[in-house]
Structures are given as C-alpha cells and as structure tokens.
Amino acid sequence: MKTSLRVAVVGCGYWGPNLVRNLVATPGVEVGCVCDLEQTRLDDVARRFQVGRTTTEFERVLDDRGIDAVVLATPIPTHRRLGEAVLHAGKHLWVEKPLAGSVADAEALVNLARDKNLRLFVDHTFLYTPAVRKIRELIASGELGDVLYLDSVRTNLGLFQEDANVLWDLGPHDLSIARYALGRSPSAISAVGVRHYDGAAENMAYLTLRYDEKLLAHFHLNWLAPVKIRRTMIGGTRRMLVYDDVEAVEKIKIYNEGVRVEPGDLESRRRTLVSYRTGDVWSPHLEQTEALSAAVHDFATAIEEGRATGSDGEAGLEIVRMLAAAQQSMDQDGGFVEI
Amino acid sequence: MKTSLRVAVVGCGYWGPNLVRNLVATPGVEVGCVCDLEQTRLDDVARRFQVGRTTTEFERVLDDRGIDAVVLATPIPTHRRLGEAVLHAGKHLWVEKPLAGSVADAEALVNLARDKNLRLFVDHTFLYTPAVRKIRELIASGELGDVLYLDSVRTNLGLFQEDANVLWDLGPHDLSIARYALGRSPSAISAVGVRHYDGAAENMAYLTLRYDEKLLAHFHLNWLAPVKIRRTMIGGTRRMLVYDDVEAVEKIKIYNEGVRVEPGDLESRRRTLVSYRTGDVWSPHLEQTEALSAAVHDFATAIEEGRATGSDGEAGLEIVRMLAAAQQSMDQDGGFVEI
Amino acid sequence: MKTSLRVAVVGCGYWGPNLVRNLVATPGVEVGCVCDLEQTRLDDVARRFQVGRTTTEFERVLDDRGIDAVVLATPIPTHRRLGEAVLHAGKHLWVEKPLAGSVADAEALVNLARDKNLRLFVDHTFLYTPAVRKIRELIASGELGDVLYLDSVRTNLGLFQEDANVLWDLGPHDLSIARYALGRSPSAISAVGVRHYDGAAENMAYLTLRYDEKLLAHFHLNWLAPVKIRRTMIGGTRRMLVYDDVEAVEKIKIYNEGVRVEPGDLESRRRTLVSYRTGDVWSPHLEQTEALSAAVHDFATAIEEGRATGSDGEAGLEIVRMLAAAQQSMDQDGGFVEI
Amino acid sequence: MKTSLRVAVVGCGYWGPNLVRNLVATPGVEVGCVCDLEQTRLDDVARRFQVGRTTTEFERVLDDRGIDAVVLATPIPTHRRLGEAVLHAGKHLWVEKPLAGSVADAEALVNLARDKNLRLFVDHTFLYTPAVRKIRELIASGELGDVLYLDSVRTNLGLFQEDANVLWDLGPHDLSIARYALGRSPSAISAVGVRHYDGAAENMAYLTLRYDEKLLAHFHLNWLAPVKIRRTMIGGTRRMLVYDDVEAVEKIKIYNEGVRVEPGDLESRRRTLVSYRTGDVWSPHLEQTEALSAAVHDFATAIEEGRATGSDGEAGLEIVRMLAAAQQSMDQDGGFVEI
C-alpha cells in the first residue's frame, strides 16, 4: 500500500485490544484514535500501543477528518446506529460479526454503504484463515467430489454474552465458513436451543441446514462445554476432510476413502453392494499467517483500490438472514424454516 | 456358578465369532452348538474354538435337549421369528441389539418370555462397560449436579448394514447408554437423516431427545465419516464429563467447572451476571474388564439364580420404542414426536 | 499351504494363549499339543481353543511324532536347553524374543539349527507389522533421503519381568526394528540403566547406537512410566517420519520438511545459512493384518518351502550381540562398547 | 509497584519484540529505549508499541540517566561484554538465557552484579510458568514420593542458532526446570550430540544427569525433528507426573500409580514380588498467566524492594556450569563428567 490508512477503533472490551495490536502491526495502517466509554480501558491501550489519541466520545471520532475508516467492536444492538453514523460521516466501516441483530438493520447498513460508495467489511475472521481458504479450494477443485455433508462442533466453556445468545455469538463463524466453503446457500434451517439459566440467553444450540435432498450441514454450538472443540467434518463422494482448528499444526486432514454402492442382485439376496475404500491421509501445509492480519490487509487494500472486500456487506447480510431463520425455528421448537 | 450353562450361538457373521470367543472364555459356560447357514463359517469357528458341534439347521438347535440358552446374532428382521421359536422350545434367549425391528415384534418377545418365565437378554453391551457404569454412578450420586445435556457423537467409516439404517444400527448404543446413565426417559424425539446412496439406507442421522425444558440429549450417528469418534459430553450444574470411548485409558474425564448465574442490577446495566468456575480435571480409574465377558457372566448367573438380567426385555423394548419414534420423525422431516 | 503343519506350544503364561489363538486361526496350522508346568493354565487353554492335547511334561512334546514344530514361550534362561532338545528331536523351532540370554547360547542354537537343517524362527513380532515393513520400504527407496537419526521411546507401567531386565525385555523390539528398517548394524553401543527397587532388575534404560559420525539411534526403555508411549522418530535429509504404534490409525506420518544448509559469506557475518522447508504431512494407508498372524504364516510356509524365515536365527543372534554389548556398557557406567 | 521502572531493550531480533510487548503491558514498567544495530527493526517496534525512543548505538543506552535497567536480548557471546557495561553504568541487568557462553564469563557477571549491588536476572522463563511452579510444589510436598527419574523431550523443526548449538540453546530450559523442580544438583553429566550439517553446530543431543544411584535425569534436545514435543515425565515412588507443555489445557497430569516390590520367597521360586497399583489421573487447574509477564513483574518488584529475583545470577551460573560439563562430555564422546 502506497498511502497510509488511518483508522479509529470504537470499543475496547475483550476483542478491541486484539484489533489494535493487529492494526498497528500492519504496514500502511495507523490507529489514529481509540474510543471507549471507559477511560481505564483507553489508558491501558494507550500505554501499550502506538495509538494517535483516545476519547470517550464517539462524536470526536466522526468529526476527525484524519480518520479514513472506523472499526466497530461494540455490542450487536449498537451496530446499526453507530454504523450509520460512521457511513454518514463518509468513513469506511468495519463491523465485528454479526453485521447486525436483525435483517432490517443489516439491510439498512448494506444499502447505506452502497449509496455512499463506502466499503462495508464484516469481520468473519475465519474466512481469512489459511485453513478455510484451503477447504474452499479443495471443494471448488472437485478434490472431495460432491459434498455430502458438513458437520461442525464449536464448544467451549465460553463467555455468556450479554448482547447475544449462543446462536448469534458462535453461529456467524460456522455459517460464514459453510457459505464460503460450499459456495451455496441452504434452502431451509432448523434449530433447537436450550436456556439453562433463567435470565440468561440460550447457551447451547443445534442447527441443521438443508441444501437439497443429499446435502445437509449441522452445527453444534455450546458455551457450556468442558472442552474446547472446533472441528468440522466434510464428507464428499471422493474424499473426506476434517478441519480441527484446535490443532496447532495439521489443522486439515484429507482422507482418501469412502464407499462405493452398486445395485445388488437376486442371487446374493442383497439389495445393494457397498464396498469400502480406505487410503492415505494427507495434511496440506498451511501458511502461518494470522487471519486478523490478513483481514486488515484486505480491508486496507480494498479501500485503496476501490474494490469490494472478501467479506462484504452482502455476505454479512446473508449470514444475518440465516441467523434470523434459525432463531425463528428455535422459537417454534425446531421445525424447518424456509429461507 | 456351580452348574455349567450350555449355549448355542446362531449366526456366525461379523459378531458371532466374538461372542463364541467370549462365551468359551467364561468359566461355567460351554458353547454346545454353533449354527449358521454357511458351512464355511462354521468350519472356521470350529477349527479355532471348543464348540460342541455345528449345524446349518436351526431346528437342530431347538431340538437339542442339552442346550439351555440360545444367542441370536442374526439379522434384525429374523429376531422375532427365531426368538419365539427359541422361547417356545423352553430355552433362555440372548438377542443382539436391537431387540426387534418394530415395537410389535419387541412386545411379542417380551410377553412370550414373561409367560414362559425364561430370561430374555438384549445385548446392549455398552451397559456392561466400566465407563458407562461409572457414569451412571456419578450421575446418581449427584456428583455432576443436575444434568443439563448429553451430547454424543458416534461416527466411523462403518459397514453399511443391510438389515438396518444407521439409526437402528448405531442408535441402540446411545439410546441405551442415555437411558441407563440418566435413569430417565425422554418425552419427545426428533430426527433428521440422509440417504446418500440410492438403494442403500440412511447412512447418517441426528437425533434430539427432549426430556424437559432444561434437559436435552443429542446424538450424531454416521457411517460415512473419515474418523472414528465415540464421544459423549455430559453437562451438569456442578461438574461436566467427557466419555471418550476411543481412548485406551482415561476414557472418562470429569471437569470441575461450570458457570454461576446471578440476577444483574440496574447500575451495572447488565441483565445477568455470569461468573466462571474452572478447576481440576479428574479421570477415575476404570477396571479393564471386557464388557462382553461381563454381559455373558450376568446372563449366566441370572439364569442360574432365576433373576432378571441387567439388560432385559423391558429395557430392550423401550429402546425399540425410541427408535420407532425417531424413525417416524425422520420420515416426516424432523418434527418432534411424543413418546 | 497344501499340507497341514502341526505345532506344539510350550509355556502358557502371559503370551502363550495369544500364540495359541493366532495359531489356531491360521489356515493350514494345527496346535497339536500345549505344554506347561501348571495344569490349571492348560485347562484354561483347552477349554477355549481347539488344541489336540495338553501335557505338563516337556518330554511328551519331544516324543510326539505328529508334531512338526515347537513354539517356545518360556523364560529366557530356558531357551537354549529346551531349544536344543527340540532341534535334537528333529523339530522346527520358534523362540520368543530374545533368542537367548547370552551370545554363546544364541550361537549354539543357530549352529545346531543349521547342522540339523531345521528352521529357527525368533519372534521379533514387530518385523511383521505393516508399519515397520512400510518404514523399511520408505528408507530403502530413498524416500527419506539419508537417515540422520532414529529415536525411539517405549514406555509403560510394565510388568517387571523375572527373567530379564528392561533392556532384555523391551530392547529386542527396538533393536530388531532399527536393524530391519535401517538395514545396517551399529559399530558401538552405550547404555545407562537404573535399578530402582532392590532385588529387582534394571527397570529403565537409555541406549545409544552409533553407526557413523552422522547416524545415531537412541532408545528410551522404561517399565515404570505413567503413560504408554511407543514412538519412533526418524530424521532424513529429504523427509522425516514419526511412527506412533499407540495410534489405531495413522501410525506412520511422513513430514515433507527439513533444512538446507549452505556455506555463509563474510558480508553477512554468518558462518552458515540455514533455510527451512516445511510441507505437507502424509500418512500412508497400512493393511490391518495382525503381525502375529503374518509371523505364523511366514514360519509355516518357510517350513513347507524349505526356505529361511524373515526373522531367522542369524537375525536373532545379532540382536543378542547388541543386547550383550549394551549390558556391558550399562555395567561399566555408560561408555561406548564396540561391537 | 508505586514508582515506575524505566527499562531499555537491547536486541530486536526474534525475541526482543516479545519482550517489548510484555514490558509495555506490565503496569509500572515503561520501555524508555530500544536499541538494535538495524534501523528497520527499530522502526517496526516503534510503529507498534509505546517505546520512548530508539537508537542504534549501545552507548546511548548506557548514558541515559532515565534508564533504570537494561534487558539484553543479544547473541550469547556478547552477554559478558555488554552486561559488564550495563552494570558499570549502574543499571540493573536482565540477560536472556543462558547467562553466558562460559563459566568464566558467567562468574564475572555474577561477581560484578554483587559488587555493584545491582539485580542480575537470567531469563529462564519456564520457571515462571504456572506448570513448573506446580511441579516444584508437588515434589516439595512429597506428593510424588521420592523422585526416581525425570525424562524430558524437547524437539521441533527449530531455528539453527548461529551463536549456540542445540545444547546451549535448548538445554538451559530443561536444566533450569530440573534444578528448580528437583531442588538438587547432579553430581555428573554425560552428553552425546550430532552435527548433521558441516559448518553448522550440533543440532541434536542427549544429556544424562546423574544425581545418585537411584535418580537420573535425561534430556533429548533436537532442532531437526518433524514434531514439536515438550514433554517431561517424572517418576516418583508414590505417584508419577507428565508435563506436556504443548497442551493448551491439562498441561500437568498426575498418575496415582506405581509398583510395590517385596522380597520373594523360596516356595514361589521368585526372587521378588512386584505388584502394580493403578489409580486415578488428576490434572490440577493452572492459572493462565503468561510466564514472561510474571518474570517482568518479579524483576521489577525485586528492583523496587531490593531483594533477589527468583532467577538470579547464581542460578544462571549453575546452569552454565552444567552446560559446560555437558559440552565437555560431548566433546569426549559421552563419558560422565563430574561437576
């Protein structure tokens, strides 16, 4: 990047300082301002990183002519209001996932960004991991054959969010990965969830995405699990794949195995003949790049080059549509909801 | 056992020889006869183990006055017919899981065994594993607190069965473990399955069991997975547990952690306060006994003592009821079916 | 095999019944006789398996004209005496590892078998595993490049043997694997061991095998470890390999990575330039054959065809030479002993 | 800490920026200056973190009256010269491990720091991990019983260092852990190493530390391994322990198992009777604190309070003595060298 991009980070809770750390480490990017309601958080960030200045007033960010783009790491219900203000101020917008808490809010942001011709980036960070990029490539190239299912488990003893249930907190990860990797959209979604603590949100949920008669995706999302699991299995007609994000190396393994089914005959008294094929396992080398760095780089160059980012508002909107359908199913006890 | 028990094994396919191996290794038990339609299978068993005689005719088994009990390792659809013949011949009956392919068939066997005052054993082998026994004990003693969920994954590149889909093949394992460990029955079941190969049965399925508003069980059953997973997570209000049957040691781990949720206050602008508790992990020592041996021993002593076995017809019937409800849900696209 | 081979098994302790189980399962092989000093052990084996007859008298085995070969699963110090008796009786000999407790004893057996033109098989079972065969193949084909080191760890909470220390108990496994896989013999061996319990033998030992200036092998043998580890790493100039025998699948992984070292230059003030190469990981599919079965098959066909087995007396003798050298080093506090 | 500590970091290669990141994150500590010979490295650090100023001239650091302490992250051969200059300038000294490249150099630094009454800290970071602290505690409290052995494996495809072989690069970690955990010093050390690439240093080494007849420690250090292993096993008479630093959670597992050895009797024809005890496994909860943060905190408060740090010059000197003895053994082909 030739010219320097000056960004402001709004919201310095859990995730904000990580964003600052990655932003200042990206050549060509400067953090011109950090904003939060709590002064102590601002002081902590300023003591550690090279940030231009800090403020507790969001208006100061909007007024700052030197700021090109704003990164929103604030609660989901604030995304639309704050995001619209940023866009109206003529600045590019980076929103932490999900884009918004409702389809209407998400659409409003997408439309406004388009009208203003500004970049709207939704931080589905996993799309920038070497692992997820490799999976998309393996599927697109036909390496796995026809995809038969995608099964994902994302559990941990996680932080009970205040502004979202487990579906809206963890769901964007798996929905965005499935959307990106499969390159397809489901026709219907079903979800079941449980709220184990009165007054708190749903802390575990199972989602089923139906694509067609032969392709299903299923997610297990859980904030109340004793172990951290982040594993996705993808079955294909030619090969199968396991993506285990908890592994430091060998995150992806490709299994050269499967079954072959042939019509049976009368003599064998079998309806069908199924034969097994087991083979080698292969783990492709993945780059060691940090996903957040790659996302920052994409955002910055997209702004410079006037092109769309790899995780733009349309993508973010589609994820919100799926979340809303899943929520509707969950509220009505699990039947499939068409999208 | 004082007196010796003489059993016949009917069906020498995949599982039959394992049964023979364990039966001959049990003191006080003799395999008096082995029966199969294929002579070569009989020859193979007879060359290796001390079995009294072999026959391709089931009638010979029934006629043999020296045979006290019959072990059925035959396809599911034959269970009722062969089982009734065994009971009518006045012999005790061991049936491989599931007890039968329909509720009516299962009921018929249970009723006949009761009328004849003969033992009816259903081979839900997992109930005899030290791990599952320990889990039941931990739950019953309140060690885990109130159980919040049970989540089980049972996948492999498995043999596509001819006489059953994945639900009827793998489902009995998880349903019998859940029934035994929780000591409760679900009020409703929902299931979704996929048939990836025309002419073959459903090869993957997801089941959800609803017990009450706060307790859910969920199973992922899959014959077409690249890795063998057999893991059950159980969340409780006091502790959480992982049972990983693929591990040779440390099959059970108990996590002394969880969350505490308190009503929030206005000042903090939070609806609820959730605090985390993380603690030690503990893996109880388990005996190294083979489950099948323990099951054989229970069956033999139950016959000798005239008492019920630990996995009797009533238990087997309840599992069939759950399988039938799950099948109904699967056929009608996943809505909950009351039991 | 056309004709049937009739063997006798001598010694029914821990390992003997396993041998019987595999022998009776091998087509073309019959267990004509089982011999042990304890009648209860014989009764137990006879109740389970098809064995011709049992005896507590070794002489009965020798006299039996119907016995073609004898399997010795007796304590190491008895190998020479019993083995010589077997060979003098004109029967082929299978000896559990190690061949004998001293070089002199091992040589006596090798010489006598040669004189009598009888097969002498030493049961280095690992040489018949698909994993070790694959490793030998990968090295022989140059897939790994020049081998730089072989590092093996074999630990467990193991049975303290009465007739051997950990070196003579576990050492034969790693020494035979190294000999077979590398296809070379070391020039010197050093060993250090500890005897933690008075009156018991050394229960842990470290061995270092020097082949040449650039090739080292090292083994950690331990009966007193909390975890079962059976892992061998092999570093090569082109690729590296890990063989983890505790894994049920993916026992072998090949890492396409390494370093390249170039002479440095003055300007860079570096003596050498080392560059890294990381790449894919590949796990070759291995057959699921049981090693003991393959060993029995090799022994039986070698007898039938009058050819040497794949693990004959010469191989067994070389392992004993290495064990004796390691013992000598251990007794003199670890200096290298030339072989 | 009441007053603020101002430090300078000298050396911004691989490790320097990590030090800066942790120093700026520690309340009460400021990075007043960063020094390196390469301006681009300085620019990179200054763009990201709050560092007072940068310089390519070491003298500027010494002259700066505002600097209280200097952190040396420079090549080992420079430690003595630069360290002495720092101490002569009246500043406290933090040296990356090992303290120096020879016993003489290490002694010189220890003596000078004592004479000047300045803090000398050697960065054996592992001593500040919750895991190693817990291990020391478990041993000191007698939880493990008498320690029988400590076995450590530290392998990776690691950076070939220019200023050190694998012994001087990785050895300080295991030697300092063993010293700290066992609370004892070995009486003799033996080592074997290999230099696989001409012109480069030894890239793999095995060390054996003898404490007494019953206690041995052994380390496998390897820069050329396909997998990252960082595992220490400690066997005790009461319990055994595995510390696996690659694990994100459950880094320490304690196995309540072992053996009991009793004198045998004539009747049983056994010399000794060994009985096994297997039991539960327990993984204690560990704090999630970053070791480097804890080290920085200890250094800063030690300066403020005028007390010794937990990893002072004497400790660093003893590690250098052990390294020198191991090097001597390695040079003379592996015999034990008394310390």
Short mmCIF file of C-alpha atoms in Angstrom, two decimals, chain B residues 8-9 18 66 201 234 246 250 256 262 267 280 331:
data_model
loop_
_atom_site.label_atom_id
_atom_site.label_comp_id
_atom_site.label_asym_id
_atom_site.label_seq_id
_atom_site.Cartn_x
_atom_site.Cartn_y
_atom_site.Cartn_z
CA ALA B 8 -25.88 -72.31 21.24
CA VAL B 9 -24.80 -69.42 19.05
CA ASN B 18 -16.57 -62.64 19.02
CA GLY B 66 -28.57 -80.22 26.21
CA ALA B 201 -30.42 -46.99 3.83
CA ILE B 234 -22.50 -34.55 29.77
CA VAL B 246 -11.79 -44.35 21.62
CA GLU B 250 -8.65 -42.04 30.69
CA ASN B 256 -14.75 -29.43 37.97
CA GLU B 262 -26.96 -14.28 39.25
CA GLU B 267 -26.39 0.11 37.98
CA ASP B 280 -9.15 -29.55 38.24
CA ASP B 331 -39.80 -39.85 7.82
#
